[in-house]
């Protein structure tokens, strides 16, 4: 499985990593505990089973809109096989348009392959994962893990990458604007 991910600017990444560390320091599930070298704050736009060269070219062209504004708002909780604590991303029109374009490019490449339904336009809930785990809980109040004044953070989506879940590798895609 390949995912297309947006990466925040360095300042925003540091803020997210501080929240990761704050959760870990309290003994709570945190992405800080995920030690793989590809682990970093990101926003998943879409996924596909295959990523042929022509598709990579179309994605790079779509991602030429970077950088885009980034707005982190309150915390979200998702439950399921794994529970997730995440920082909500407030999407603006440009981010929604990019998401839909990337999603459509990958659907064309994958043909009839089944996409993750929660990543489809209209269902997508943009977020940056802070912690995850089976049966994981994060006792409230939610705001205690955010740095003072960081309930809302403004930055920019600086670059994009692909992540291959089979090889557990990443590749930059689109412009390198960092």
mmCIF file of C-alpha atoms in Angstrom:
data_model
loop_
_atom_site.group_PDB
_atom_site.id
_atom_site.type_symbol
_atom_site.label_atom_id
_atom_site.label_comp_id
_atom_site.label_asym_id
_atom_site.label_seq_id
_atom_site.Cartn_x
_atom_site.Cartn_y
_atom_site.Cartn_z
ATOM 1 C CA UNK A 1 0.000 0.000 0.000
ATOM 2 C CA UNK A 2 1.241 3.468 -0.907
ATOM 3 C CA UNK A 3 0.091 6.610 0.813
ATOM 4 C CA UNK A 4 0.511 10.210 -0.250
ATOM 5 C CA UNK A 5 1.316 12.422 2.721
ATOM 6 C CA UNK A 6 1.802 16.133 3.311
ATOM 7 C CA UNK A 7 4.550 17.190 5.722
ATOM 8 C CA UNK A 8 4.406 20.323 7.854
ATOM 9 C CA UNK A 9 7.028 23.039 7.978
ATOM 10 C CA UNK A 10 9.853 22.571 10.508
ATOM 11 C CA UNK A 11 8.342 24.859 13.161
ATOM 12 C CA UNK A 12 5.001 23.064 13.108
ATOM 13 C CA UNK A 13 6.728 19.687 13.134
ATOM 14 C CA UNK A 14 8.599 20.701 16.309
ATOM 15 C CA UNK A 15 5.314 21.706 17.981
ATOM 16 C CA UNK A 16 3.719 18.342 17.116
ATOM 17 C CA UNK A 17 6.783 16.453 18.336
ATOM 18 C CA UNK A 18 6.588 18.336 21.653
ATOM 19 C CA UNK A 19 3.012 17.093 22.061
ATOM 20 C CA UNK A 20 4.187 13.558 21.221
ATOM 21 C CA UNK A 21 6.852 13.893 23.938
ATOM 22 C CA UNK A 22 4.346 15.322 26.446
ATOM 23 C CA UNK A 23 2.066 12.310 25.959
ATOM 24 C CA UNK A 24 4.980 9.881 26.250
ATOM 25 C CA UNK A 25 6.261 11.622 29.398
ATOM 26 C CA UNK A 26 2.867 10.916 31.003
ATOM 27 C CA UNK A 27 3.090 7.260 30.022
ATOM 28 C CA UNK A 28 0.317 7.622 27.436
ATOM 29 C CA UNK A 29 0.262 6.182 23.906
ATOM 30 C CA UNK A 30 2.233 8.534 21.682
ATOM 31 C CA UNK A 31 3.779 8.600 18.236
ATOM 32 C CA UNK A 32 7.025 9.443 20.075
ATOM 33 C CA UNK A 33 7.241 5.735 20.868
ATOM 34 C CA UNK A 34 7.161 4.798 17.178
ATOM 35 C CA UNK A 35 10.887 4.566 16.473
ATOM 36 C CA UNK A 36 10.913 3.775 12.739
ATOM 37 C CA UNK A 37 13.016 6.369 10.856
ATOM 38 C CA UNK A 38 10.081 7.260 8.583
ATOM 39 C CA UNK A 39 7.914 8.320 11.538
ATOM 40 C CA UNK A 40 7.158 12.012 11.454
ATOM 41 C CA UNK A 41 4.093 14.242 11.673
ATOM 42 C CA UNK A 42 2.104 14.055 8.444
ATOM 43 C CA UNK A 43 -1.334 14.317 6.868
ATOM 44 C CA UNK A 44 -2.453 11.364 4.745
ATOM 45 C CA UNK A 45 -4.241 12.508 1.588
ATOM 46 C CA UNK A 46 -4.968 9.161 -0.078
ATOM 47 C CA UNK A 47 -3.740 5.591 -0.564
ATOM 48 C CA UNK A 48 -3.342 3.201 -3.484
ATOM 49 C CA UNK A 49 -2.171 -0.353 -4.044
ATOM 50 C CA UNK A 50 0.014 0.659 -6.991
ATOM 51 C CA UNK A 51 1.956 3.798 -7.820
ATOM 52 C CA UNK A 52 3.203 3.620 -11.438
ATOM 53 C CA UNK A 53 5.629 6.192 -12.854
ATOM 54 C CA UNK A 54 2.915 8.013 -14.811
ATOM 55 C CA UNK A 55 0.881 8.365 -11.632
ATOM 56 C CA UNK A 56 3.894 9.729 -9.766
ATOM 57 C CA UNK A 57 4.252 12.351 -12.500
ATOM 58 C CA UNK A 58 0.597 13.364 -12.214
ATOM 59 C CA UNK A 59 0.922 13.544 -8.427
ATOM 60 C CA UNK A 60 4.054 15.701 -8.663
ATOM 61 C CA UNK A 61 2.165 18.085 -10.935
ATOM 62 C CA UNK A 62 -0.796 18.231 -8.521
ATOM 63 C CA UNK A 63 1.546 18.880 -5.602
ATOM 64 C CA UNK A 64 3.060 21.924 -7.317
ATOM 65 C CA UNK A 65 0.516 23.951 -5.316
ATOM 66 C CA UNK A 66 2.698 23.516 -2.212
ATOM 67 C CA UNK A 67 3.249 25.214 0.126
ATOM 68 C CA UNK A 68 -0.316 25.510 1.417
ATOM 69 C CA UNK A 69 -1.596 26.987 4.672
ATOM 70 C CA UNK A 70 -1.811 24.569 7.609
ATOM 71 C CA UNK A 71 -4.228 25.109 10.488
ATOM 72 C CA UNK A 72 -4.280 22.768 13.495
ATOM 73 C CA UNK A 73 -7.297 23.149 15.755
ATOM 74 C CA UNK A 74 -8.586 20.977 18.610
ATOM 75 C CA UNK A 75 -8.023 17.330 19.395
ATOM 76 C CA UNK A 76 -9.939 14.432 17.863
ATOM 77 C CA UNK A 77 -10.456 10.880 19.070
ATOM 78 C CA UNK A 78 -11.132 7.939 16.762
ATOM 79 C CA UNK A 79 -12.117 4.542 18.046
ATOM 80 C CA UNK A 80 -11.975 1.187 16.332
ATOM 81 C CA UNK A 81 -9.478 -1.645 16.194
ATOM 82 C CA UNK A 82 -6.958 0.956 17.350
ATOM 83 C CA UNK A 83 -7.916 4.077 19.255
ATOM 84 C CA UNK A 84 -6.342 7.271 17.978
ATOM 85 C CA UNK A 85 -5.737 10.694 19.487
ATOM 86 C CA UNK A 86 -5.143 13.277 16.766
ATOM 87 C CA UNK A 87 -4.754 16.977 16.200
ATOM 88 C CA UNK A 88 -7.511 18.163 13.863
ATOM 89 C CA UNK A 89 -6.516 19.923 10.650
ATOM 90 C CA UNK A 90 -8.926 22.647 9.548
ATOM 91 C CA UNK A 91 -9.070 22.255 5.778
ATOM 92 C CA UNK A 92 -9.368 25.320 3.592
ATOM 93 C CA UNK A 93 -10.575 25.276 -0.022
ATOM 94 C CA UNK A 94 -7.046 24.779 -1.400
ATOM 95 C CA UNK A 95 -6.355 21.737 0.813
ATOM 96 C CA UNK A 96 -9.740 20.209 -0.038
ATOM 97 C CA UNK A 97 -9.085 20.722 -3.756
ATOM 98 C CA UNK A 98 -5.623 19.133 -3.485
ATOM 99 C CA UNK A 99 -7.030 16.197 -1.528
ATOM 100 C CA UNK A 100 -9.710 15.527 -4.119
ATOM 101 C CA UNK A 101 -7.237 15.837 -7.017
ATOM 102 C CA UNK A 102 -4.741 13.424 -5.404
ATOM 103 C CA UNK A 103 -7.530 10.993 -4.504
ATOM 104 C CA UNK A 104 -8.812 10.998 -8.117
ATOM 105 C CA UNK A 105 -5.315 10.508 -9.573
ATOM 106 C CA UNK A 106 -4.802 7.462 -7.360
ATOM 107 C CA UNK A 107 -8.248 6.037 -8.170
ATOM 108 C CA UNK A 108 -7.424 6.241 -11.883
ATOM 109 C CA UNK A 109 -4.116 4.445 -11.298
ATOM 110 C CA UNK A 110 -5.654 1.749 -9.114
ATOM 111 C CA UNK A 111 -8.631 1.069 -11.359
ATOM 112 C CA UNK A 112 -11.199 -0.935 -9.435
ATOM 113 C CA UNK A 113 -9.046 -1.323 -6.319
ATOM 114 C CA UNK A 114 -10.875 -0.538 -3.118
ATOM 115 C CA UNK A 115 -9.756 2.675 -1.506
ATOM 116 C CA UNK A 116 -9.875 3.298 2.214
ATOM 117 C CA UNK A 117 -13.425 4.700 2.472
ATOM 118 C CA UNK A 118 -12.516 7.236 5.162
ATOM 119 C CA UNK A 119 -10.072 8.928 2.778
ATOM 120 C CA UNK A 120 -12.697 9.606 0.093
ATOM 121 C CA UNK A 121 -13.701 13.215 -0.582
ATOM 122 C CA UNK A 122 -16.613 14.114 1.635
ATOM 123 C CA UNK A 123 -15.629 11.541 4.294
ATOM 124 C CA UNK A 124 -11.987 12.520 4.880
ATOM 125 C CA UNK A 125 -11.231 13.884 8.363
ATOM 126 C CA UNK A 126 -7.833 15.578 8.047
ATOM 127 C CA UNK A 127 -5.637 15.155 11.120
ATOM 128 C CA UNK A 128 -2.137 14.540 12.425
ATOM 129 C CA UNK A 129 -1.925 11.466 14.652
ATOM 130 C CA UNK A 130 -0.578 12.094 18.146
ATOM 131 C CA UNK A 131 -0.993 8.605 19.606
ATOM 132 C CA UNK A 132 -2.593 5.256 18.799
ATOM 133 C CA UNK A 133 -3.041 1.842 20.303
ATOM 134 C CA UNK A 134 -5.407 -1.015 21.003
ATOM 135 C CA UNK A 135 -7.542 -0.066 23.955
ATOM 136 C CA UNK A 136 -5.562 3.168 24.335
ATOM 137 C CA UNK A 137 -7.083 5.941 26.394
ATOM 138 C CA UNK A 138 -6.052 9.523 26.984
ATOM 139 C CA UNK A 139 -7.744 10.914 30.096
ATOM 140 C CA UNK A 140 -9.154 14.439 29.733
ATOM 141 C CA UNK A 141 -9.118 17.317 29.647
ATOM 142 C CA UNK A 142 -7.751 17.148 26.118
ATOM 143 C CA UNK A 143 -6.069 20.550 26.188
ATOM 144 C CA UNK A 144 -3.550 19.536 28.830
ATOM 145 C CA UNK A 145 -1.251 17.957 26.217
ATOM 146 C CA UNK A 146 -1.116 20.968 23.956
ATOM 147 C CA UNK A 147 1.552 23.613 24.581
ATOM 148 C CA UNK A 148 0.215 26.858 26.104
ATOM 149 C CA UNK A 149 -1.446 28.895 23.390
ATOM 150 C CA UNK A 150 -1.208 25.995 20.916
ATOM 151 C CA UNK A 151 -4.877 25.005 20.767
ATOM 152 C CA UNK A 152 -4.747 26.517 17.279
ATOM 153 C CA UNK A 153 -1.493 26.425 15.319
ATOM 154 C CA UNK A 154 -0.897 28.034 11.937
ATOM 155 C CA UNK A 155 1.891 26.901 9.661
ATOM 156 C CA UNK A 156 2.218 25.498 6.178
ATOM 157 C CA UNK A 157 2.256 22.179 4.391
ATOM 158 C CA UNK A 158 5.802 22.386 3.093
ATOM 159 C CA UNK A 159 6.352 19.185 1.112
ATOM 160 C CA UNK A 160 4.910 15.801 0.230
ATOM 161 C CA UNK A 161 6.090 12.216 0.249
ATOM 162 C CA UNK A 162 4.953 8.729 -0.586
ATOM 163 C CA UNK A 163 5.071 5.978 2.009
ATOM 164 C CA UNK A 164 5.274 2.327 0.951
ATOM 165 C CA UNK A 165 3.899 0.159 3.770
ATOM 166 C CA UNK A 166 5.475 -2.999 2.309
ATOM 167 C CA UNK A 167 9.057 -1.754 2.142
ATOM 168 C CA UNK A 168 8.472 0.814 4.942
ATOM 169 C CA UNK A 169 10.217 3.492 2.889
ATOM 170 C CA UNK A 170 9.400 7.035 1.839
ATOM 171 C CA UNK A 171 10.167 9.123 -1.242
ATOM 172 C CA UNK A 172 9.675 12.827 -1.719
ATOM 173 C CA UNK A 173 7.198 13.777 -4.385
ATOM 174 C CA UNK A 174 6.392 17.189 -5.829
ATOM 175 C CA UNK A 175 8.364 20.347 -5.116
ATOM 176 C CA UNK A 176 10.929 20.462 -2.323
ATOM 177 C CA UNK A 177 10.023 23.702 -0.571
ATOM 178 C CA UNK A 178 11.541 23.262 2.846
#
